[in-house]
C-alpha positions as semicolon CSV with decimal commas, in nm:
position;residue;x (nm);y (nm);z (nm)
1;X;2,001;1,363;1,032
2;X;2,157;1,048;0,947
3;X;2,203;0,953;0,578
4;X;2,125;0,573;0,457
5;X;2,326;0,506;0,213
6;X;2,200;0,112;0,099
7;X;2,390;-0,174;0,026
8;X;2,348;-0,413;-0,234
9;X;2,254;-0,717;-0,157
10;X;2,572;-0,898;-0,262
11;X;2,763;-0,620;-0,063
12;X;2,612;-0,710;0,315
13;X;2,907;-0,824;0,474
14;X;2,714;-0,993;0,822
15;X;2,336;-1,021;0,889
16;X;2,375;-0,708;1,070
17;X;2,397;-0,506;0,740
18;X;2,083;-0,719;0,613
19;X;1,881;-0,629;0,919
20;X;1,971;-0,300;0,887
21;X;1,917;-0,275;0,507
22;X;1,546;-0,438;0,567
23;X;1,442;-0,259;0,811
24;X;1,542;0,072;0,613
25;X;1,321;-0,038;0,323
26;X;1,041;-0,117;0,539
27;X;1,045;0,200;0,695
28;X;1,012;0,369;0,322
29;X;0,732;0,072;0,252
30;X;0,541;0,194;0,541
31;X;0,579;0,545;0,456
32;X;0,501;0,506;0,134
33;X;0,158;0,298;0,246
34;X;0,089;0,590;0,446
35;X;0,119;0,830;0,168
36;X;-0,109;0,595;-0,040
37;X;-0,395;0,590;0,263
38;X;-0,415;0,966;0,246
39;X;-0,476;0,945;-0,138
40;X;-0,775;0,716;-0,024
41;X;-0,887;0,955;0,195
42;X;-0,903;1,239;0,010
43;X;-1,064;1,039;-0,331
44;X;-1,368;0,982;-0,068
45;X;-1,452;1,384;-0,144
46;X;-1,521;1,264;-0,539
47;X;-1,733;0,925;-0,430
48;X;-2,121;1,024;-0,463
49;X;-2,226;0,662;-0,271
50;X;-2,140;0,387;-0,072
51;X;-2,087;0,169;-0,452
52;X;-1,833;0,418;-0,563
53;X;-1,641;0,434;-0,212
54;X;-1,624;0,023;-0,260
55;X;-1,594;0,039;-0,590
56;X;-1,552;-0,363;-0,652
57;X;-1,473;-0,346;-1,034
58;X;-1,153;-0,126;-0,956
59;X;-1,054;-0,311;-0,666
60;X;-1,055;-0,644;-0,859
61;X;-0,902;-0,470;-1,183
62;X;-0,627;-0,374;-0,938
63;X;-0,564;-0,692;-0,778
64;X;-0,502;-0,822;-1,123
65;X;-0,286;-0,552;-1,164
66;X;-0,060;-0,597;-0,887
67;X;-0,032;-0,963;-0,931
68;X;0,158;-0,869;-1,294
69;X;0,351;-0,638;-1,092
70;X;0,470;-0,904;-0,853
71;X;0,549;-1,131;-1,141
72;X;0,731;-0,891;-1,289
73;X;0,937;-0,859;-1,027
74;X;0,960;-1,260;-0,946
75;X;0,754;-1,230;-0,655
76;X;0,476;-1,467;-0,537
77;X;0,118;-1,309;-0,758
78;X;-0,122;-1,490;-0,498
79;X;0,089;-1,334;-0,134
80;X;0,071;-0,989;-0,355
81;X;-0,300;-1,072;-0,402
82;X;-0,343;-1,129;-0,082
83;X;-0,112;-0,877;0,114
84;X;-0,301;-0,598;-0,137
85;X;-0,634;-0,768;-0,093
86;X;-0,624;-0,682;0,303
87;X;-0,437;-0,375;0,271
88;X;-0,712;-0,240;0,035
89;X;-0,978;-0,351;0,246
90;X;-0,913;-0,216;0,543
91;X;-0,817;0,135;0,321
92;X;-1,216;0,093;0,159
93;X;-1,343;0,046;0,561
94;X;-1,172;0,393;0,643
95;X;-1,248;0,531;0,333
96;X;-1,637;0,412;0,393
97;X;-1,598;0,548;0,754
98;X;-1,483;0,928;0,641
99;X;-1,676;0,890;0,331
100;X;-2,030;0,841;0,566
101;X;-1,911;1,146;0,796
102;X;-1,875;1,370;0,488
103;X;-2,189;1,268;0,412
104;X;-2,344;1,351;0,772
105;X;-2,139;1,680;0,796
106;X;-1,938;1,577;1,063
């Protein structure tokens, strides 16, 4: 197995080390995202309707959330709005979709 071992940003000596040091964290940001889905998935065995699957006071108290987060970290609150915003979305649609075949027994 090869081992990543990342450079700093100040240490990339050619846009091949950038490239290379992007895509790495991407891979671990997609990873990651797919960890998260499967915590959506299984919260849909706690949701007793349809309102609690969408749950729209959560999913605007964590927008709000995440756009501190991104300011925190000097990034752009409204693209962290609105990467989260479809991200989540499409998570609730899945969610709604396992949630209703629960529900049927299937």
């Amino acid at each position: 197995m090869e081992v990543h071992n990342p450079l700093q940003p100040c240490d990339c000596a050619n846009m091949e080390d950038i490239r290379r040091e992007i895509d790495a964290l991407d891979q671990t940001v997609i990873k990651l995202l797919g960890r998260r889905f499967q915590y959506v998935l299984a919260a849909s065995k706690f949701k007793t309707s349809a309102t609690s699957v969408r749950a729209p006071e959560r999913f605007k108290a964590m927008l709000a959330t995440r756009r501190q987060w991104a300011e925190a970290e000097g990034l752009s609150p409204d693209a962290i709005e609105k990467m989260y915003s479809d991200l989540v979305s499409h998570f609730i649609a899945e969610e709604m979709k396992h949630w209703t075949a629960q529900q049927s027994g299937t």
